[in-house]
Structure formats: structure tokens, C-alpha cells
Amino acid sequence: MHDDLNWAIGGEAGDGIASTGKIFAQALSRAGRHVFTSKDFASRIRGGYTAYKVRTSVDEVQSVVDRLDVLIALTERTVDENLDELHEESVIIFDGDRTEFSDFEAPDDTVGLDIPLKSLAEDAGGAIMRNIVALGAVCAVTDFPIENLDESLDKRFGNKGESIVENNKEAARLGYEYVKDEYAGVENSYELETTDNDYVLLNGDEAIGMGAIAAGCRFYAGYPITPATDVMEYLTGRIEQFGGHVVQAEDELSAINMALGAARAGARSMTATSGPGIDLMSETFGLVATSETPLVITNVMRSGPSTGMPTKQEQGDLNMMLYGGHGEVPRFVLAPTSVAECFHKTVEAFNLAEKYQLPVYLTADLSMAVTERTYEPDEFDMDEVEIDRGKLVDEDEISAWQNEKDQFKAHAVTADGISPRAVPGTSGGVHMSTGLEHDELGRRTEDTDVRVEQVDKRNRKVETAEEREDFDYREFGDTDADNLVISWGSNEGTIVEALGYLDDLDVRVLSVPYIFPRPDLTEDVNTADEVVVVEANATGQFADVIEHDTLERVDRINKYDGVDFKADELADEIKQTLEA
Amino acid sequence: MSSENVRFTDFKSDKQPTWCPGCGDFGTMNGMMKALAETGNTPDDTFVVAGIGCSGKIGTYMRSYALHGVHGRALPVGTGAKLANPDLEVMVAGGDGDGYSIGVGHFIHAVRRNVDITYVVMDNRIYGLTKGQASPTSRSDFETSTTPEGPKQPPVNPLALAMSAGGSFIAQSFSSDALRHTEIVKEAIEHDGFSLVNTFSPCVTFNDVDTYDYFRDSLVDLSEEDDYDRHDYDQAKDAILDADKEYMGVLYQDENSTPYHEAHGVTENMAEIPDGAPDGATDLVREFY
Ligand SMILES: Cc1ncc(C[n+]2csc(CCOP(=O)(O)OP(=O)(O)O)c2C)c(N)n1
Ligand code: SF4
């Protein structure tokens, strides 16, 4: 029996797919098992095909695979959509009482379990619980202690009252017993071992929200957009407990300007959006940089251009974040490569923004943002969070930064490019900030020397950061190998898993969380025999950057159909590319 | 600087305005500075936000913390700053193009949000800085470089927009009536919630219709009308929609409206944060067990 189990629930949007999936994922995580979830959702609220997949193992899991062991099919289409991934031990749970399933037969070489989900749910107190009946059935098939599911139901429905919780537990039990009674032999087809490990289960958007609060962010303004909305939903209701506030702005133009206003007033401040929203924010992005305001702008990428495929995966905005906006604008771009790193890089983004007084793009791709993963809780150790507010000056320090007329030099030209920062309310620090080119006092100028001095000063921050910060990459695989695979964003986990399928092909993998400033890969690229850059876009935007930096041609593996890389598939592509 | 000995000249920067001699913006700004000083504010605790246009230059000529932003987006900046630090006196200024054209969406939402900021619009019924195109408050037959036969659309009525969005303080003033203008801005500052002061600030270079003389002759000062009650919604509505007359003064005030900070409990200065993760942050992790 494999311990590595792939389970899915699929149906129409509106069928409660995501919450059912999450209940089971949480039960597994609480039972000390690793979990990796992925969602396939269409951009509509009702109808269409939606699925929630859960991969679970006692070992760490970092990606999806092409195999489905247990499937709850709420619609017949769910089975069709997953035919390729079914195998002879796959168990399909469906409700033959539903008219659409009346002629249904489970595909050859799979095990179909026809369970009257709806009527059992009614017995337990309401048809709405049919998904929970199905989860009970899954427990029976996988020999998973139903008590663990009960705990999850307590957590999910606890605030709705005792009787709702009890009804749901009863629904699960009816499903469980139905399998034991009617399908003896199929029960215990799989065995999901439990352990004493304590894990937490969260997705990238949640990790970003949690990182923001940990970093002392107290103001957030945003406008809803898939797949960034979860960041706002996470912060709403939580940030208030830490003296913060969330505003749902009227649009992205307003969101970034509100965030800018709060940042000028001294708050650690953030906005989050996805590609189209970044387009709208571009004008103000330049103002943030020119006025030297610390601001974190999160871009949860989805498939573009234009409205593109809003619920699908892509890493297509790298060029926009690197080069977007009119004029030349110093900015940092951080791209966490795992859910846990979303937390750490968010904290870092706030520190960098304040230390260097510039806009920091923090970017996750859709897959990472919506994918839940298990971690040891100490991966999110709050005691390790450090806050560095940079050159934020108080009343006493201000005099060192005043000119002979006691005017505060908010844009003082310094060797490291970083000026002092005084927030409104600080006595003696009065100054104006503007998007116009300005002198050290912030006053408009078109003086050629001052212009050059200020541009150089702002750009110097990047050089300073390159000297002082550790813009490194992560390395794994065979570190002596001549073949080099480079990746950014959520592909890391898939590549780690793909290594297992590469047989005798040795590769060294670099996963790069810093897009700008970024580690210098010249040496690595020049000394490798073959180099391939893996990314979820059509043109290879990161590969272009590497070619530009290293003056070497690199190979590319690109995927832009909206679907995540899968480990086994990717391994094949890497083999083909490197051995070609 | 303590607030007792602040004078309005303390709010003046050493930069000479580059406005055309005679521009209405001078008077509007002077009134704002006086009002700030007379309501006990200091440059240190004042944050002035402006957009783009001749009017938008105001932040340069005033001495206080200030931000000169992009075209049309000053209100969101002011909103963010006020929410982040409620102790600041936040004043937003801009032109009729800035506020009622490119920024009109933010205007409506700022009004309905009712954040405690004062918004002064220097309404000259023309685009000044871009040299004389029609603005949303230009008359429908006003000929400009981009509307040789007039805009042929009725002008926007900013007071009516504010009223329809639930405005709690809606006023109009005239830059050259220094006393009244200062008084009105003072009342706006003292109002607890969002205050709109639409200030007629004639453009002497590009607008020969909405001139000083025109406003001097036509504006009806509500403070001189005995039977006008600014708290009477219907009366205010009639005055605001009156097509034949233009008024000066506070047209409407709802002193009982709930300002945003009260409705949402946003009262702390968010600039202050601990050196590490805030107390209780570990509970955030525990939620994911
Ligand atoms: C996004 C953008 N579009 C256009 C402009 C050009 N622009 C500068 S000022 C202005 C109009 C200003 O008119 P108004 O707000 O009435 O101010 P005034 O100059 O009359 O005081 C325009 C269109 C700009 N700066 N930014
Ligand atoms: S162009 Fe008009 S609005 Fe601009 S400064 Fe001159 S008079 Fe004032």
C-alpha cells in the first residue's frame, strides 16, 4: 500500500468543494501527516468544474503528482476530468441516486463505490451534509481514524452550535459505516498511518498576511482580485487585534495611494493585488519611489495579459515588476519560493522597504498563494522576527539633518543613498515630499546637477543593499553536477520532487528568491555544461535576465497553459532538454 | 513649537509661489494657513496633501508636512495618513479637474467614508496648469482650446455629489473674501468628519467668465440669510440644486454623523510598533494547527 495518497473531491463550483477539501486536509495535518493541497477552480461562482486535491504522506510533500487514489465525484464530469490519473486501485465515491449518475459506471480497472450520500445526509439532519458523508466513507477506505475527522468538524462548525457539529459527525459516521457494511473488502484499501507530529497547514496568501502582522504592518488597503483577495481576507479581523486596520478601497489607484499615505504617516503599510491591479498602480509606484516612501506591494500573479485566465497559474509579471512604470525607478523585487518563505520574505520586505525607503514588490504566483502545505510550527517562529526601521529619526536626531535655516533635509545626499526619514508629528522635521524632481529639502527643481545628484542618490540604495544584504539563492540536488537547473517562485517544490524521477541524471538546482537585486549567477552559469531555466510563462522572462547578466545562452522550460508543473512531467522535460 | 504661539506665517514656506499675479489660489491658501493657525495646529502636526495642477502646488508654498502626489489621488493619500495617525491634522487640497474629473471616484468614496479630513478644492472652472482646457465645472457654453464651441455638457455640481454621497459638511467659499473663507475653513477643520470646502479661486489667465467680479456680484452669503438653517437637509438640498443662484457659506452640516475613526475604532498612532513580532503573534500560527 502506498503511504503517499492522492485524494480529491470534484464537482461544480458552489458544491462546497473547497471547504470539504480543507476539512479533510486539516484532519490529516492534525493526525501528524504531511499535506499538500492544490485547487483547480474555474472563474465562476456556480457551475463549471472545480476540484480540491490533497496529497498526503508521512514524509514531506511539495507538489502534486499524476495519480489519483481516492476520488469523491459529485458530478460525472469529475470522473472524466481525472480519467488520466485513475488507476486500477483508484476508489471512486459517487451517489448513484443522483439522476446524473443513473447510468454511470466506474471506469474499468477502478473501484466504484455507489453510496447514497444525499439520503444518508438527510438521515443525519440535512442534504447539505452529503460531502461530509463522503468524507466518512473516505475514512473507511483509508483506514483513517474518524475521530480525527471529528476534530476537524469541531473546528469548522464549532461556532455554528453544538447540534450542527453533532449532525456533521453523525453524517460522517453514516458514510463510514456504509462502506464497512456494504463494501467489506474495499474498506481499508489504503492505510493512512497517523503520527505524533504537530503540523500547521496554511497557504501562501495566509503566510503573507501572517508575515505582515508579524512584521508590524498595521495598515492595509486593497481592492479585491483573484488570487490576492485571500491576503485581505486574512488580515481583516486579525490585524485589528494588533492595532491595525484594513480598508477595502474603491479601486487599486486608491488602494496604493492610501497605503502610501499611511506609510508617510509612519505606519508599516501594504497593499496586495494581482497583475491588472499592478498596472493601475504603476503611476503611483513612481511616486512611492521618488518620494522615498517605504511600501510593500504584493503581487499575487495570475495568468495574463489583460483579464487572461484569472484563476490559473502563471509567472508572467516579472518584467512588469522589474521594469514597469514610466521613468527609471529603483525598487526591490522579492519572490518567495515556498509557502513558508512567503512568511519570511514578507517580514524581510518590510525591513528592506524601511531600510532603503523604496517600494518593494513581494510576489507569489497563484499556485503558491492558494496551495496549502504542512510545516513544523517552529518554521514560523515569532521570536525570531526582527524589525529594522532604518533611518527613522526622532526629534533629537533631526538637528543633525537640518540646513542652516533649520530646514529638514528629507532627501539629503548621503554616501549610502539613504536619507533620514521624519514622519509627520515629529517636531522639527517639517518637509514636503513630491513626485517632482526635488532637492535635498524636497523642493521642486530642474537644476541639472541636482537632478543627477538625486537620481544617483536613489540608485545608490541598490548598490548599498547589494553590499549589505544577503541576496542569495538556495541550492540542492547534486551540488557538483555539470547540469544546472534554475528556478524562481513556486516551481521549487516541484523541482525537488522531480529530482526523484531523474534516475542517473545529475543536476544542481538553484532556486532564486531575489529577482532584484539578485545574486550574481555568472560563475554558476559559466562553469555549468548545460543550463536550463524553469518558469511558468511563455517567453522565459527570468531566463532573459540571466542571459543579460551572464552573457551566456541558457535553455528554457516554459509552461503557460495555466496548470502547475507536475514533478514527473517536469523531470521528463528536464531530461530531454539537458540531454538534447 | 507649542500651539499657543503659532502664527499663520509659520505655515508659510520660503518658496515664492509661481502662481500668476492675481490668481485666486493665493487667497485660498492664505485662508487655509490662517484657519490652521487659529484652530491651534502647528506645522509639525499638520499634513497637507495635494494633487496636480496649479492648485496642487500649494504643498510647496505652505510649511508643514506635505505630500504632492499624482493627479487626482490626493484624497486616498490623506485618508491613509489620517487613519495611520489620527493625531495629525490632515488637509487635502486640489483643483476642480483634479478632484471632480480624474479623481471624482475617490471624491465620492471619501465623502461616504467620512474620514475626518478637510478637503479644499480650488475651483477655477478651468484647467490652469495645462493652459486652459475645459474642466468638469466649466459652463456648457464656455469656449476653450479643446472645446471651441463649449463642452456642451452640463457642469458637475460638486456640492450635489457630496450631498448624494452622504456628506456631513458641505461648504462653499470665495478666495477673495478672506474673512469668510478663513471662517469657513476653520469650521471645516473643527467638523468631526469629512468636510468639503469648494472654494472659488478665479484663474485670471484662462477664465474670463468666472471672474472675481462675477463671484463678487453673484454669490449669496448664507451667513447673511436669517432663515437659513444649515442643519436642515431639505433646505440645503434646495440651495445646492438651485440652478439660478450660487451660495457661499456652510450649506449643510450634520453634527451627529459618525466619523470613520469612531465607527471603526481607529484611534491609535500606527507609527509605533514593537522591535519584534507583536505580542500574541504566536496565536496566529496556532490557528493553523
Ligand atoms: C495622469 C495625468 N494626466 C494628466 C496630467 C496633466 N495635468 C496636469 S494638471 C491638469 C489639470 C489640472 O486642472 P485643475 O485640477 O482644475 O487645476 P488647476 O491647474 O486649474 O489649478 C492636467 C490634466 C497629469 N499630470 N497626470
Ligand atoms: S494659470 Fe490660472 S490657475 Fe494657474 S496660476 Fe495662473 S491664474 Fe492661477
PDB file of N, CA, C and O and ligand atoms in Angstrom, chain A residues 283, chain B residues 25 52-55 71 95-99 102 122 124 126-130 135, ligand 1:
ATOM      1  N   GLU A 283       1.506  54.315 -11.856  1.00  0.00           N
ATOM      2  CA  GLU A 283       1.833  55.738 -11.775  1.00  0.00           C
ATOM      3  C   GLU A 283       2.272  56.086 -10.347  1.00  0.00           C
ATOM      4  O   GLU A 283       3.299  56.730 -10.137  1.00  0.00           O
TER       5      GLU A 283
ATOM      6  N   ASP B  25      -5.678  81.378  -6.141  1.00  0.00           N
ATOM      7  CA  ASP B  25      -5.089  80.387  -5.230  1.00  0.00           C
ATOM      8  C   ASP B  25      -4.359  81.036  -4.048  1.00  0.00           C
ATOM      9  O   ASP B  25      -4.266  80.443  -2.971  1.00  0.00           O
ATOM     10  N   ILE B  52      -2.330  67.331  -8.584  1.00  0.00           N
ATOM     11  CA  ILE B  52      -1.573  68.015  -9.634  1.00  0.00           C
ATOM     12  C   ILE B  52      -2.427  69.128 -10.239  1.00  0.00           C
ATOM     13  O   ILE B  52      -3.633  68.991 -10.387  1.00  0.00           O
ATOM     14  N   GLY B  53      -1.772  70.199 -10.615  1.00  0.00           N
ATOM     15  CA  GLY B  53      -2.454  71.369 -11.171  1.00  0.00           C
ATOM     16  C   GLY B  53      -1.817  72.585 -10.529  1.00  0.00           C
ATOM     17  O   GLY B  53      -0.981  72.444  -9.619  1.00  0.00           O
ATOM     18  N   CYS B  54      -2.211  73.782 -10.968  1.00  0.00           N
ATOM     19  CA  CYS B  54      -1.694  74.984 -10.301  1.00  0.00           C
ATOM     20  C   CYS B  54      -2.029  74.888  -8.814  1.00  0.00           C
ATOM     21  O   CYS B  54      -1.195  75.144  -7.945  1.00  0.00           O
ATOM     22  N   SER B  55      -3.270  74.490  -8.546  1.00  0.00           N
ATOM     23  CA  SER B  55      -3.740  74.329  -7.175  1.00  0.00           C
ATOM     24  C   SER B  55      -2.868  73.344  -6.388  1.00  0.00           C
ATOM     25  O   SER B  55      -2.593  73.548  -5.210  1.00  0.00           O
ATOM     26  N   HIS B  71      -1.891  63.042 -10.090  1.00  0.00           N
ATOM     27  CA  HIS B  71      -3.128  63.734 -10.460  1.00  0.00           C
ATOM     28  C   HIS B  71      -4.371  62.975  -9.981  1.00  0.00           C
ATOM     29  O   HIS B  71      -4.580  61.821 -10.360  1.00  0.00           O
ATOM     30  N   GLY B  95      -7.459  70.928  -7.380  1.00  0.00           N
ATOM     31  CA  GLY B  95      -8.264  71.718  -8.302  1.00  0.00           C
ATOM     32  C   GLY B  95      -9.560  71.012  -8.664  1.00  0.00           C
ATOM     33  O   GLY B  95      -9.798  69.879  -8.239  1.00  0.00           O
ATOM     34  N   ASP B  96     -10.377  71.698  -9.458  1.00  0.00           N
ATOM     35  CA  ASP B  96     -11.646  71.105  -9.884  1.00  0.00           C
ATOM     36  C   ASP B  96     -11.394  69.965 -10.873  1.00  0.00           C
ATOM     37  O   ASP B  96     -12.130  68.986 -10.904  1.00  0.00           O
ATOM     38  N   GLY B  97     -10.343  70.071 -11.665  1.00  0.00           N
ATOM     39  CA  GLY B  97     -10.015  68.968 -12.572  1.00  0.00           C
ATOM     40  C   GLY B  97      -9.509  67.786 -11.778  1.00  0.00           C
ATOM     41  O   GLY B  97      -9.954  66.651 -11.943  1.00  0.00           O
ATOM     42  N   ASP B  98      -8.614  68.067 -10.889  1.00  0.00           N
ATOM     43  CA  ASP B  98      -8.017  67.051 -10.036  1.00  0.00           C
ATOM     44  C   ASP B  98      -9.084  66.305  -9.222  1.00  0.00           C
ATOM     45  O   ASP B  98      -9.082  65.079  -9.151  1.00  0.00           O
ATOM     46  N   GLY B  99      -9.984  67.072  -8.651  1.00  0.00           N
ATOM     47  CA  GLY B  99     -10.936  66.473  -7.715  1.00  0.00           C
ATOM     48  C   GLY B  99     -12.209  65.949  -8.347  1.00  0.00           C
ATOM     49  O   GLY B  99     -12.770  64.953  -7.896  1.00  0.00           O
ATOM     50  N   ILE B 102     -10.546  63.548 -12.893  1.00  0.00           N
ATOM     51  CA  ILE B 102      -9.764  62.314 -12.740  1.00  0.00           C
ATOM     52  C   ILE B 102      -9.971  61.679 -11.357  1.00  0.00           C
ATOM     53  O   ILE B 102      -9.944  60.466 -11.206  1.00  0.00           O
ATOM     54  N   MET B 122      -9.831  74.144  -4.994  1.00  0.00           N
ATOM     55  CA  MET B 122      -9.684  75.477  -5.573  1.00  0.00           C
ATOM     56  C   MET B 122     -10.335  75.453  -6.944  1.00  0.00           C
ATOM     57  O   MET B 122      -9.723  75.087  -7.942  1.00  0.00           O
ATOM     58  N   ASN B 124     -11.579  76.818 -10.147  1.00  0.00           N
ATOM     59  CA  ASN B 124     -11.478  77.953 -11.082  1.00  0.00           C
ATOM     60  C   ASN B 124     -12.185  77.666 -12.394  1.00  0.00           C
ATOM     61  O   ASN B 124     -12.090  78.409 -13.355  1.00  0.00           O
ATOM     62  N   ILE B 126     -11.648  75.711 -14.761  1.00  0.00           N
ATOM     63  CA  ILE B 126     -10.772  75.584 -15.935  1.00  0.00           C
ATOM     64  C   ILE B 126      -9.569  74.739 -15.537  1.00  0.00           C
ATOM     65  O   ILE B 126      -9.296  74.583 -14.337  1.00  0.00           O
ATOM     66  N   TYR B 127      -8.889  74.166 -16.520  1.00  0.00           N
ATOM     67  CA  TYR B 127      -7.599  73.553 -16.246  1.00  0.00           C
ATOM     68  C   TYR B 127      -6.547  74.631 -16.393  1.00  0.00           C
ATOM     69  O   TYR B 127      -6.311  75.110 -17.493  1.00  0.00           O
ATOM     70  N   GLY B 128      -5.929  75.014 -15.290  1.00  0.00           N
ATOM     71  CA  GLY B 128      -4.935  76.071 -15.343  1.00  0.00           C
ATOM     72  C   GLY B 128      -3.580  75.576 -15.828  1.00  0.00           C
ATOM     73  O   GLY B 128      -3.051  76.051 -16.837  1.00  0.00           O
ATOM     74  N   LEU B 129      -3.059  74.608 -15.122  1.00  0.00           N
ATOM     75  CA  LEU B 129      -1.671  74.206 -15.379  1.00  0.00           C
ATOM     76  C   LEU B 129      -1.439  73.714 -16.815  1.00  0.00           C
ATOM     77  O   LEU B 129      -0.377  73.907 -17.387  1.00  0.00           O
ATOM     78  N   THR B 130      -2.475  73.082 -17.402  1.00  0.00           N
ATOM     79  CA  THR B 130      -2.303  72.610 -18.785  1.00  0.00           C
ATOM     80  C   THR B 130      -2.750  73.677 -19.783  1.00  0.00           C
ATOM     81  O   THR B 130      -2.985  73.391 -20.950  1.00  0.00           O
ATOM     82  N   SER B 135     -12.836  72.226 -17.749  1.00  0.00           N
ATOM     83  CA  SER B 135     -12.828  71.346 -16.577  1.00  0.00           C
ATOM     84  C   SER B 135     -14.257  70.874 -16.336  1.00  0.00           C
ATOM     85  O   SER B 135     -15.191  71.369 -16.969  1.00  0.00           O
TER      86      SER B 135
HETATM   87  C1  LIG C   1      -2.345  61.240 -15.127  1.00  0.00           C
HETATM   88  C2  LIG C   1      -2.213  62.638 -15.560  1.00  0.00           C
HETATM   89  N1  LIG C   1      -2.968  63.102 -16.568  1.00  0.00           N
HETATM   90  C3  LIG C   1      -2.857  64.383 -16.974  1.00  0.00           C
HETATM   91  C4  LIG C   1      -1.976  65.229 -16.367  1.00  0.00           C
HETATM   92  C5  LIG C   1      -1.849  66.636 -16.861  1.00  0.00           C
HETATM   93  N2  LIG C   1      -2.485  67.630 -15.995  1.00  0.00           N
HETATM   94  C6  LIG C   1      -1.751  68.355 -15.146  1.00  0.00           C
HETATM   95  S1  LIG C   1      -2.668  69.488 -14.302  1.00  0.00           S
HETATM   96  C7  LIG C   1      -4.065  69.036 -15.110  1.00  0.00           C
HETATM   97  C8  LIG C   1      -5.369  69.723 -14.877  1.00  0.00           C
HETATM   98  C9  LIG C   1      -5.412  70.486 -13.642  1.00  0.00           C
HETATM   99  O1  LIG C   1      -6.626  71.142 -13.541  1.00  0.00           O
HETATM  100  P1  LIG C   1      -7.230  71.550 -12.170  1.00  0.00           P
HETATM  101  O2  LIG C   1      -7.278  70.373 -11.280  1.00  0.00           O
HETATM  102  O3  LIG C   1      -8.520  72.222 -12.424  1.00  0.00           O
HETATM  103  O4  LIG C   1      -6.160  72.517 -11.514  1.00  0.00           O
HETATM  104  P2  LIG C   1      -5.706  73.987 -11.865  1.00  0.00           P
HETATM  105  O5  LIG C   1      -4.427  73.861 -12.631  1.00  0.00           O
HETATM  106  O6  LIG C   1      -6.774  74.634 -12.643  1.00  0.00           O
HETATM  107  O7  LIG C   1      -5.495  74.579 -10.540  1.00  0.00           O
HETATM  108  C10 LIG C   1      -3.811  68.010 -16.005  1.00  0.00           C
HETATM  109  C11 LIG C   1      -4.833  67.412 -16.889  1.00  0.00           C
HETATM  110  C12 LIG C   1      -1.193  64.713 -15.313  1.00  0.00           C
HETATM  111  N3  LIG C   1      -0.297  65.441 -14.664  1.00  0.00           N
HETATM  112  N4  LIG C   1      -1.353  63.428 -14.927  1.00  0.00           N
END
